[in-house]
GROMACS .gro file of C-alpha atoms in nm:
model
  410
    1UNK     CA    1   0.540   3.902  -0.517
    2UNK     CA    2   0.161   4.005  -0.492
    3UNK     CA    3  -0.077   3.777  -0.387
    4UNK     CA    4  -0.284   3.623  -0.734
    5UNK     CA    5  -0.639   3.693  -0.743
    6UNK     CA    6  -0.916   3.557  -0.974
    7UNK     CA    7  -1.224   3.782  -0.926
    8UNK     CA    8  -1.437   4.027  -0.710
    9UNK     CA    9  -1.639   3.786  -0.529
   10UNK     CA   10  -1.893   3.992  -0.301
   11UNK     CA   11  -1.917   4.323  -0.093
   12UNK     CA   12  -2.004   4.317   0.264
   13UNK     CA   13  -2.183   4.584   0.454
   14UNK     CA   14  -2.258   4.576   0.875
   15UNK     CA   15  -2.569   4.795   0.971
   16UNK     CA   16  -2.775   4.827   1.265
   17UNK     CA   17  -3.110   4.788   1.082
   18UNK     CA   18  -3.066   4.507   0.809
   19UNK     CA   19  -3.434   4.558   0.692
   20UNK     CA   20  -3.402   4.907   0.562
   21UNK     CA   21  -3.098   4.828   0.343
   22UNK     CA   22  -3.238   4.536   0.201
   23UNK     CA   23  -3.595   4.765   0.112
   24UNK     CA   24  -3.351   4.985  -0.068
   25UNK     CA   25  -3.116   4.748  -0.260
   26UNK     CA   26  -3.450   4.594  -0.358
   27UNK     CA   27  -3.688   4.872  -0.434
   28UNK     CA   28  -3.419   5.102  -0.554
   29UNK     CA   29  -3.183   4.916  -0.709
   30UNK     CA   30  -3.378   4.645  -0.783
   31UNK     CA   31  -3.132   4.336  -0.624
   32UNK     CA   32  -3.292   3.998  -0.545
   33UNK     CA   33  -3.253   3.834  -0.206
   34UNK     CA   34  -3.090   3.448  -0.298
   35UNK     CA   35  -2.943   3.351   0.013
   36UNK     CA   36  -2.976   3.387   0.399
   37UNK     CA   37  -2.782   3.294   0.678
   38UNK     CA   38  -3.010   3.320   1.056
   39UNK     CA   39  -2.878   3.164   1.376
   40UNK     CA   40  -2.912   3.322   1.754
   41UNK     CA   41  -2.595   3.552   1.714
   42UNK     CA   42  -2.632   3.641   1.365
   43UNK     CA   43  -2.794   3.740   1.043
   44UNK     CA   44  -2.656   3.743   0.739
   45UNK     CA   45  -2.857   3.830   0.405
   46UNK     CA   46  -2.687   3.780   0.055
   47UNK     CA   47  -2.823   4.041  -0.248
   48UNK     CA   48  -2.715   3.981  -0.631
   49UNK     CA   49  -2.801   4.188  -0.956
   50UNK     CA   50  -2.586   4.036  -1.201
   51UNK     CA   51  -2.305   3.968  -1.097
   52UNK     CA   52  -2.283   4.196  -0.823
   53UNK     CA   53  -2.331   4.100  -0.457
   54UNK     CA   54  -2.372   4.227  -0.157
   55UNK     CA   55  -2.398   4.068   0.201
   56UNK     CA   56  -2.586   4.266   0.477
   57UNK     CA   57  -2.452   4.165   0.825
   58UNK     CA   58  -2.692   4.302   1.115
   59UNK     CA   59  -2.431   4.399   1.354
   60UNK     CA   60  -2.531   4.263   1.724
   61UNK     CA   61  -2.543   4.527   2.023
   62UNK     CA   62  -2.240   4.371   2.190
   63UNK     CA   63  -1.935   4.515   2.356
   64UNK     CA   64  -1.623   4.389   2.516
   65UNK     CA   65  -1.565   4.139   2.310
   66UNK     CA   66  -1.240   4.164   2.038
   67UNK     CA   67  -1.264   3.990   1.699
   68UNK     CA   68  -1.018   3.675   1.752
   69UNK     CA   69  -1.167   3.664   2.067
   70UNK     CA   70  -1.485   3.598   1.909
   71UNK     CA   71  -1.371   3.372   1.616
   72UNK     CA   72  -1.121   3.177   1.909
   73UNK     CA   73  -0.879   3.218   1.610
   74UNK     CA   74  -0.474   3.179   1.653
   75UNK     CA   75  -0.241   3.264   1.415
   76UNK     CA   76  -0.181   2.923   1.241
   77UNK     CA   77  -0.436   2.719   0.970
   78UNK     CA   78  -0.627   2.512   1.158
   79UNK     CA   79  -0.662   2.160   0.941
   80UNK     CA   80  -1.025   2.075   1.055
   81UNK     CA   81  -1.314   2.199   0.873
   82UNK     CA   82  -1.623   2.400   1.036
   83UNK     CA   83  -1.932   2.234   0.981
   84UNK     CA   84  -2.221   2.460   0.862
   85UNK     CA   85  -2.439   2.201   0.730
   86UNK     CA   86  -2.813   2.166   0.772
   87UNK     CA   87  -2.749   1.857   0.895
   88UNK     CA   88  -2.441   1.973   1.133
   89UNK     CA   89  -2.442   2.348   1.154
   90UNK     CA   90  -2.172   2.463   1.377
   91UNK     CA   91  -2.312   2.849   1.495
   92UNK     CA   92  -2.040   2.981   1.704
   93UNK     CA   93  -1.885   3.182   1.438
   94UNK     CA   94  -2.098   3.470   1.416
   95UNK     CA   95  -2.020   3.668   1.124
   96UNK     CA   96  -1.893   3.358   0.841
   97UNK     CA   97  -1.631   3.465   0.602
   98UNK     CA   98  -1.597   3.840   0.717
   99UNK     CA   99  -1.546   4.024   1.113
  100UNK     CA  100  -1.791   4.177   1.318
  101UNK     CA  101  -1.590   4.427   1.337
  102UNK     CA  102  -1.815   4.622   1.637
  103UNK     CA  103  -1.838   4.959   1.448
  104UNK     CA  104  -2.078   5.260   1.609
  105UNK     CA  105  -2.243   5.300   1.316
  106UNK     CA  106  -2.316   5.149   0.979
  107UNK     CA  107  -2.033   5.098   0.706
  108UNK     CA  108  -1.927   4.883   0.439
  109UNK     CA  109  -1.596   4.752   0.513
  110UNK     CA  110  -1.513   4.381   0.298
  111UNK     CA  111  -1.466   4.376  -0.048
  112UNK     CA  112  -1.388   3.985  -0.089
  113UNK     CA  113  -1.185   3.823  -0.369
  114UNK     CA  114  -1.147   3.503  -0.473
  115UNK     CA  115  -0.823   3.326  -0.498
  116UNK     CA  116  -0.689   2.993  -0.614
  117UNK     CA  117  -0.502   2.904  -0.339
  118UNK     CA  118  -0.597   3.052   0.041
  119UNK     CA  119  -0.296   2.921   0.246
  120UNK     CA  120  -0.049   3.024  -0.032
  121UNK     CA  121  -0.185   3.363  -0.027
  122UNK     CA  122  -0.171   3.384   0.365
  123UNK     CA  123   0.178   3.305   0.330
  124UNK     CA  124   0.276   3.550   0.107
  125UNK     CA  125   0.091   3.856   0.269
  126UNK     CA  126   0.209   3.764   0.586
  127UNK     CA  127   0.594   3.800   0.481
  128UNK     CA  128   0.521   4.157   0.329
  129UNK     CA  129   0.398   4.247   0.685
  130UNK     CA  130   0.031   4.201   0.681
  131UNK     CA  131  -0.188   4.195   0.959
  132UNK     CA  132  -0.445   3.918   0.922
  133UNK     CA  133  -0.783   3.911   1.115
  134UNK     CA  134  -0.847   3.538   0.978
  135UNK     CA  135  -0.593   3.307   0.938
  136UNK     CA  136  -0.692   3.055   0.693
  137UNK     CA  137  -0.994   2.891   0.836
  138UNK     CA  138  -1.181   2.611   0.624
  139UNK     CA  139  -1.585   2.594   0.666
  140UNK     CA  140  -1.840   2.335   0.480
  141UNK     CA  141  -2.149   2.122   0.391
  142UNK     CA  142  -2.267   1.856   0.227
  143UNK     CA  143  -2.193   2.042  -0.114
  144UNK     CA  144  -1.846   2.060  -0.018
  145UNK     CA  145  -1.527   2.286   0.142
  146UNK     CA  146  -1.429   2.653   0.116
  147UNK     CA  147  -1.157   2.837   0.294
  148UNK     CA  148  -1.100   3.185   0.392
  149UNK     CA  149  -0.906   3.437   0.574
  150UNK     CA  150  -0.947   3.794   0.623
  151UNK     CA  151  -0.662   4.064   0.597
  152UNK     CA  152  -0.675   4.414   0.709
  153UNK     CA  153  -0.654   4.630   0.466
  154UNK     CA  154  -0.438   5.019   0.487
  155UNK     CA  155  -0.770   5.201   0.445
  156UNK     CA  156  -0.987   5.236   0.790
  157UNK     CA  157  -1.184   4.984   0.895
  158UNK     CA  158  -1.178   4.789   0.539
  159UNK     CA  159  -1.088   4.470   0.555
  160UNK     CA  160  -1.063   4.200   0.236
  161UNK     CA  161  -1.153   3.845   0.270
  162UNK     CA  162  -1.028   3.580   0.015
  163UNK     CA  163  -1.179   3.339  -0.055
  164UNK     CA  164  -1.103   2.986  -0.234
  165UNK     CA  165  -1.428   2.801  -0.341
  166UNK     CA  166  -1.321   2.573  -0.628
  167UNK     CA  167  -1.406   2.280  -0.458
  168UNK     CA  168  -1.746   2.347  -0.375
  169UNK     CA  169  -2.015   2.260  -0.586
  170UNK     CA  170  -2.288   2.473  -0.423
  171UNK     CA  171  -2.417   2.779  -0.581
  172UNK     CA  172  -2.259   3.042  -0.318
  173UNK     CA  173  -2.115   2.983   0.004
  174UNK     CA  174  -2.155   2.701   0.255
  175UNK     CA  175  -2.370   2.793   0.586
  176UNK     CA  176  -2.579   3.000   0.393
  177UNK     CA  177  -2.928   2.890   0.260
  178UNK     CA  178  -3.018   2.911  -0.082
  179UNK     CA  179  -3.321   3.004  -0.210
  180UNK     CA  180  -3.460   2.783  -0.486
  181UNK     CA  181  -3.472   2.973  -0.832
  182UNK     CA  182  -3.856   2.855  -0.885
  183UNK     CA  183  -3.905   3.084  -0.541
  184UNK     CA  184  -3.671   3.417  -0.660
  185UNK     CA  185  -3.893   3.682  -0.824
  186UNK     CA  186  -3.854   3.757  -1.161
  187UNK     CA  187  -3.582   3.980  -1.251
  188UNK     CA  188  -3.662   4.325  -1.287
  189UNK     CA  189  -3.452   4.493  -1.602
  190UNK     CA  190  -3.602   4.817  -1.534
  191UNK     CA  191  -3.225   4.849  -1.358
  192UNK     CA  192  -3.032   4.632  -1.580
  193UNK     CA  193  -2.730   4.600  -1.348
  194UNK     CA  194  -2.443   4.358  -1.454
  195UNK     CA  195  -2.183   4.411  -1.207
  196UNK     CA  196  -1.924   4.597  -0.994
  197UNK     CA  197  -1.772   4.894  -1.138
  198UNK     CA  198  -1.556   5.062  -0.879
  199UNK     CA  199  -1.542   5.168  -0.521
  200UNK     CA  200  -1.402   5.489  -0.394
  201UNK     CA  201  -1.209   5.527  -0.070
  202UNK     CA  202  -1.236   5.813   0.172
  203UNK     CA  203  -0.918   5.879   0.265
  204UNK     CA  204  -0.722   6.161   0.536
  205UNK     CA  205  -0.520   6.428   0.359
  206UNK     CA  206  -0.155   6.318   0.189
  207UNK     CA  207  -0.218   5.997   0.214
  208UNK     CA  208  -0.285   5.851  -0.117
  209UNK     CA  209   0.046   5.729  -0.190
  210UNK     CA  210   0.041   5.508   0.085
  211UNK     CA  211  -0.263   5.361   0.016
  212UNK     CA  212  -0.129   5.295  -0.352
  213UNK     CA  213   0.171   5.173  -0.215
  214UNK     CA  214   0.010   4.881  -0.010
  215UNK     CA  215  -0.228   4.749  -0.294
  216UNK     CA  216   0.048   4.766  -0.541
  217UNK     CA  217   0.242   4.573  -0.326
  218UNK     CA  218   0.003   4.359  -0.213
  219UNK     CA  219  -0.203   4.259  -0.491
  220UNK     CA  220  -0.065   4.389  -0.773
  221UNK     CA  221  -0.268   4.723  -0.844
  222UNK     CA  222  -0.126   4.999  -1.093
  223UNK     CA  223  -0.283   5.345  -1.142
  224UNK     CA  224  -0.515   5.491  -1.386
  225UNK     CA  225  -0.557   5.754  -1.474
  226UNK     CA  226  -0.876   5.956  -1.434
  227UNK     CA  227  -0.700   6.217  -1.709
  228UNK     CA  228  -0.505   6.169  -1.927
  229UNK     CA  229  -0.299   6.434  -1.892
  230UNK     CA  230  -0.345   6.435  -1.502
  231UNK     CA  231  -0.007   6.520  -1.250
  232UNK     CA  232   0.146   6.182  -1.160
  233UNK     CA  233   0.222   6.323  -0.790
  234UNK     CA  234  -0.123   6.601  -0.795
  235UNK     CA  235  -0.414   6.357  -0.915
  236UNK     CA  236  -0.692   6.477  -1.057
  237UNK     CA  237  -0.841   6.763  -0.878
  238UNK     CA  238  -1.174   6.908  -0.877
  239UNK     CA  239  -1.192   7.228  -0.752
  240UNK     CA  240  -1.544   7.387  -0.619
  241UNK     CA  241  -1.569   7.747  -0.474
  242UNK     CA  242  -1.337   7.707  -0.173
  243UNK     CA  243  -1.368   7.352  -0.207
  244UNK     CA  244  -1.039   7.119  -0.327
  245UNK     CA  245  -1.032   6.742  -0.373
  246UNK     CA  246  -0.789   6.472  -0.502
  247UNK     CA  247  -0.921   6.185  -0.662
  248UNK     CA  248  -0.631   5.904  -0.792
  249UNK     CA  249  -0.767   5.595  -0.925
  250UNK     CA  250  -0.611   5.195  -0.968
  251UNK     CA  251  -0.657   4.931  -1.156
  252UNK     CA  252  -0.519   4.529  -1.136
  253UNK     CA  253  -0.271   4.596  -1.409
  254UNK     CA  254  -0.414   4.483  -1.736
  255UNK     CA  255  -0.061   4.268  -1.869
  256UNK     CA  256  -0.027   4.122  -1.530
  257UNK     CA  257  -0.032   3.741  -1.607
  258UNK     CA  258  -0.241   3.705  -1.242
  259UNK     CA  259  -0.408   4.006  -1.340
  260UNK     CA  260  -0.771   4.005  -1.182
  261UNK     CA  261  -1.055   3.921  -1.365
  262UNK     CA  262  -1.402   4.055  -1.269
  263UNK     CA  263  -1.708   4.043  -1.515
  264UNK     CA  264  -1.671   4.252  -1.787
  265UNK     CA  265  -1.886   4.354  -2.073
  266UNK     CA  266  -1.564   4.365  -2.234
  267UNK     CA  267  -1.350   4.088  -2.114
  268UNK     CA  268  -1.000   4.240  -2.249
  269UNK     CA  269  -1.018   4.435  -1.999
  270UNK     CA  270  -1.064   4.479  -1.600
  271UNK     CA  271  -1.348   4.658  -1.510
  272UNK     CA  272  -1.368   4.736  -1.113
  273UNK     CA  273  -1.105   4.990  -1.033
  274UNK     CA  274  -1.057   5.174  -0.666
  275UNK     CA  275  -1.108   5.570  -0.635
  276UNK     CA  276  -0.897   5.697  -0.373
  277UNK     CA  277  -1.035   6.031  -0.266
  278UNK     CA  278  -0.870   6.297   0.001
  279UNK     CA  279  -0.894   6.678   0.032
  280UNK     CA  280  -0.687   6.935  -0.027
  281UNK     CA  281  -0.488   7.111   0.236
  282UNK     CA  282  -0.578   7.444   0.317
  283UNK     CA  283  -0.928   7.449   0.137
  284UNK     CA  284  -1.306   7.472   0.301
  285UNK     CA  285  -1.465   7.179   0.443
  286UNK     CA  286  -1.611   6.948   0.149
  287UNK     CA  287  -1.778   6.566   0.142
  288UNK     CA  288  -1.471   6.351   0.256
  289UNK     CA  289  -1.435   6.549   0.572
  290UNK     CA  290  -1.785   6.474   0.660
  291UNK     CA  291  -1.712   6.143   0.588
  292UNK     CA  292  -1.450   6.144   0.805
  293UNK     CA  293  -1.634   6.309   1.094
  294UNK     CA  294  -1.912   6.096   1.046
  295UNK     CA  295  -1.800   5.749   0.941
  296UNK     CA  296  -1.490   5.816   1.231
  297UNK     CA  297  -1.227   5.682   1.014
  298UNK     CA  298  -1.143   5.648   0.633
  299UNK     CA  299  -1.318   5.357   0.436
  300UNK     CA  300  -1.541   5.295   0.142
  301UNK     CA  301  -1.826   5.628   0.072
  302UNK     CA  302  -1.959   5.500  -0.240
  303UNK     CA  303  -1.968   5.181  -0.483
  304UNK     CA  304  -2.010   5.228  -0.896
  305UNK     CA  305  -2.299   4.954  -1.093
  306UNK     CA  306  -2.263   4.922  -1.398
  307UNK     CA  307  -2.569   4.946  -1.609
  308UNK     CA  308  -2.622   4.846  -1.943
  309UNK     CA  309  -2.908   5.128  -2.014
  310UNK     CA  310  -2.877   5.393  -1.770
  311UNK     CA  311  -3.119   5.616  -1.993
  312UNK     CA  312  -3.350   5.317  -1.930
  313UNK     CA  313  -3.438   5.542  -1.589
  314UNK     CA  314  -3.620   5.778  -1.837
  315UNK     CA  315  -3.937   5.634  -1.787
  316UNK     CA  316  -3.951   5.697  -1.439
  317UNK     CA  317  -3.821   6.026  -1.535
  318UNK     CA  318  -4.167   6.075  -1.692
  319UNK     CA  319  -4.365   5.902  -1.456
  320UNK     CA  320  -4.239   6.161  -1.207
  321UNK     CA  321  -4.381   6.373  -1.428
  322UNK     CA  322  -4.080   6.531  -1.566
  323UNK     CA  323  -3.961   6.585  -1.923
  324UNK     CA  324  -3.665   6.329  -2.116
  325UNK     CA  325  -3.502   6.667  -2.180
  326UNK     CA  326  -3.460   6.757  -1.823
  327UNK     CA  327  -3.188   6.411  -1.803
  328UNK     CA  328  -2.899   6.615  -1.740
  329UNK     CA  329  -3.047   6.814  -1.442
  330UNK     CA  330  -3.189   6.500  -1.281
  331UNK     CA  331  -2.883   6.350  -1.230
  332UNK     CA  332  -2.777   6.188  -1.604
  333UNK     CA  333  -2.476   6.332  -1.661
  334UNK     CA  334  -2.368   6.343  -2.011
  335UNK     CA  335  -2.060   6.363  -2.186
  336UNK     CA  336  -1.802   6.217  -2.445
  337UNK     CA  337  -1.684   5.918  -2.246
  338UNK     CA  338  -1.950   5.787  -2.061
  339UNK     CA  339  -2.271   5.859  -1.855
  340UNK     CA  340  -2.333   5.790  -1.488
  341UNK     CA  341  -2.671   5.875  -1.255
  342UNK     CA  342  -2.570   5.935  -0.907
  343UNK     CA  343  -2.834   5.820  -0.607
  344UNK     CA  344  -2.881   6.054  -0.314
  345UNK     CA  345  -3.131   6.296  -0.217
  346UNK     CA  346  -3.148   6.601  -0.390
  347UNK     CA  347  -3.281   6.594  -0.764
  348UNK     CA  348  -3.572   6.385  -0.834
  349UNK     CA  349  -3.390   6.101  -0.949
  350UNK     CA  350  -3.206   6.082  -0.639
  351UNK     CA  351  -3.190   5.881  -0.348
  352UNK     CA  352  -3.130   5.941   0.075
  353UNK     CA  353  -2.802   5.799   0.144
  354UNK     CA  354  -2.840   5.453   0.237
  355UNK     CA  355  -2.705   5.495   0.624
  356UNK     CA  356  -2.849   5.690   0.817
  357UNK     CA  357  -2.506   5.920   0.848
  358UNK     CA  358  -2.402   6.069   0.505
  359UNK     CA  359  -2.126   5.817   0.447
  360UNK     CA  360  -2.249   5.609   0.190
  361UNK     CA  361  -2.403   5.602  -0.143
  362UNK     CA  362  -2.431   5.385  -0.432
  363UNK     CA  363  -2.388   5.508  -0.858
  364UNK     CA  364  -2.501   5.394  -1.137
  365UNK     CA  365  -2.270   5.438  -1.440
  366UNK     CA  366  -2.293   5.305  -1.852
  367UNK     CA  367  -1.978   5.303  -2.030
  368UNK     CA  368  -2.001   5.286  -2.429
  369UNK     CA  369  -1.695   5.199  -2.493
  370UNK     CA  370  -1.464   5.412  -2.239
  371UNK     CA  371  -1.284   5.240  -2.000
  372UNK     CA  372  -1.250   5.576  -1.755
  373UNK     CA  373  -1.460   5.789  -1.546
  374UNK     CA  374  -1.526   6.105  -1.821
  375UNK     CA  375  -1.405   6.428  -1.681
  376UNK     CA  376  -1.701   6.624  -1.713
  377UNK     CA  377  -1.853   6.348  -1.542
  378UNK     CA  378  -1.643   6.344  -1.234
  379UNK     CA  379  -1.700   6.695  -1.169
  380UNK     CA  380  -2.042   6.718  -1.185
  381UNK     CA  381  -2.056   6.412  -0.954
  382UNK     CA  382  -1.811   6.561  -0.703
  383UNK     CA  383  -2.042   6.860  -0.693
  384UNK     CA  384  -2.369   6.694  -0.651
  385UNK     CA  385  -2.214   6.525  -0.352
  386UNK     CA  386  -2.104   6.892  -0.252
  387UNK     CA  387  -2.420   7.025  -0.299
  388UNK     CA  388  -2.590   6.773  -0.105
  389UNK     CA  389  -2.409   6.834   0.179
  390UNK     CA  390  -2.448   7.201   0.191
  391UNK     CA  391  -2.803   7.148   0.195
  392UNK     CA  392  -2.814   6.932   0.501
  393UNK     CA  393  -2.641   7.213   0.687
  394UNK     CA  394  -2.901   7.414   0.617
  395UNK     CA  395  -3.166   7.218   0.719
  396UNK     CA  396  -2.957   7.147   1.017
  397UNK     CA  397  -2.960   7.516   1.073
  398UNK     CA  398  -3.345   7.552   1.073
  399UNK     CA  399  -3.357   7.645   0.680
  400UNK     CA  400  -3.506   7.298   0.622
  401UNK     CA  401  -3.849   7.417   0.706
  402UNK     CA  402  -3.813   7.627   0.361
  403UNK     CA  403  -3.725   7.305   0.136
  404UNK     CA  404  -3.983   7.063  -0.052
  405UNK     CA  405  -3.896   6.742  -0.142
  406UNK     CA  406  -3.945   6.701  -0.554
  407UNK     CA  407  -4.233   6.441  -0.628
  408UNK     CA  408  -4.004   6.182  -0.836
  409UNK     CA  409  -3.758   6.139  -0.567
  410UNK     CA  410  -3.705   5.781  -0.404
   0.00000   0.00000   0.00000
């Protein structure tokens, strides 16, 4: 039996630089800082648009050190509660409700759920084999408890925490400071973001079905598929030049009774799904071996929003000085199922990847009433990314003395 979860609670990314990510989830994006968590051995900084969230760990220049070591974790619940208080703040656990996992360079590597029952869940993994990195570990304050544990996950260095937090009556998580809603900006709609779409994996060649394997299993995924006539065993593939890929796609299965339920603009139906993506054997080098290289291990290369007006980016289309027509070169892409806007460096529309290696990039995508990823769509997405990353060879090879950036990029 899979473990039951309720929702998508948060996202965690571990950088080096903690400033530069939150100037772009702000400036770009347009998220609002609501909640911090400082002490001397860590910094943790919580981002929401919607009912999306991120948290930005700034990973600490520290070696040596494993990550039970550094929690003092055993394999067993441990009854007594961690305070993190004002009043009471207990500061040895650096990184609360996720790992510092130690990794050379920046990545995003929790997607946290919520659960209604932490130990129960613990149990159950734990008989189908899996290898836990948190046993269930209860922290609080004076709004009340919340427990966690962490499991490592098939894919890399991706890890999920769950979380149970119906029996706090605080407005996120205990340890973490809350900024007052009289002191939070006003929200900017000029990125009308309402939550969590879907995150695609980078994964090695032929290995997919594994992957599929262990969240079915686990937590009760089922595919979907990207077409609908797509090759049960084959995927869908997008082919470019000399360039193959796989893409396979899951979803919590929608007549699952424990079936997962993230915010939806349409609540029949779940609305984060997981992109698994792995090249083809025997094909040129593409994006998800430079992941690979660069990122030195599978994990998460890029994370979907869902926007309720993604042609509400034409007005910076013009104020770039650019006509509405020109949409579907600047990175709008069009077709019968839905629209999407991908963010990296290229068109002027686009955005740098937000690490400093090309590993990781965040989409915007509207849906008017499709529930997949439009085929036309996936393509042209797949070959932006391609694109992209031809370019920085280029430059690499001296050619980038011959390129202008385009005024209207980020």
């Amino acid at each position: 039996m899979a473990a039951l979860l309720n929702r998508l609670h948060h996202i965690s990314l571990h950088v080096s630089n903690a400033e530069k990510v939150a100037g772009d989830l702000v400036s770009k994006f347009k998220f609002s800082l609501f909640a911090t968590r400082l002490t001397d051995t860590s910094r943790q900084l919580a981002f929401r648009k919607g009912t999306a969230v991120f948290i930005v760990n700034e990973r600490q220049n520290q070696s040596g050190v494993s990550l039970n070591e550094e929690l003092r974790l055993t394999d067993a619940f441990d009854p007594h509660p961690v305070n993190v208080g004002k009043n009471d703040r207990d500061n040895s656990i650096k990184c609360l409700y996720d790992v510092s996992p130690h990794y050379p360079v920046d990545s995003v590597s929790n997607v946290c759920f919520e659960v209604e029952d932490v130990e129960r869940s613990f149990s159950t993994l734990r008989n189908l084999g899996c290898n836990f990195m948190v046993p269930p570990t209860t922290v609080q304050d004076e709004r009340g408890p919340v427990t966690y544990s962490v499991v490592k996950s098939i894919v890399g260095n991706v890890c999920h925490t769950l979380i149970d937090r119906t029996k706090y009556k605080g407005s996120f998580l205990p340890g973490f400071d809350v900024i007052e809603k009289d002191c939070l900006p006003e929200e900017d709609l000029s990125c009308p973001i309402t939550h969590f779409d879907h995150i695609t994996y980078v994964c090695p060649k032929k290995s997919t079905h594994q992957v599929m394997s262990w969240y079915e299993k686990l937590f009760g995924f089922q595919r979907f598929f990207i077409k609908s006539d797509e090759d049960v065993d084959e995927g869908f593939v997008v082919n470019h030049k000399d360039v193959g890929l796989r893409l396979t796609a899951m979803e919590y299965w929608k007549c699952s009774e424990a079936g997962i339920t993230l915010p939806s603009v349409d609540k029949k139906e779940p609305d984060c799904k997981f992109v698994i993506a792995e090249s083809l054997p025997g094909q040129g080098k593409n994006q998800v071996d430079t992941f690979l290289e660069q990122h030195g291990a599978p994990g998460i290369q890029h994370i979907g929003l869902y926007t309720k007006d993604i042609v509400g980016k034409q007005q910076e289309i013009e104020e770039a000085g650019h006509s509405p027509q020109l949409l579907a070169q600047n990175g709008i892409l069009l077709d019968t199922t839905c629209a999407r806007i991908l963010y990296h460096r290229q068109h002027p529309l686009f955005t740098k990847p937000l690490f400093a290696e090309d590993t990781f990039f965040l989409e915007l995508i509207e849906r008017r009433g499709a529930t997949g990823f439009g085929e036309g769509n996936i393509r042209a997405l797949w070959r932006s990314v391609q694109a992209h990353m031809e370019n920085q060879t280029g430059d690499s090879q001296g050619e980038g003395s011959k390129k202008t950036m385009q005024s209207g990029q980020y």
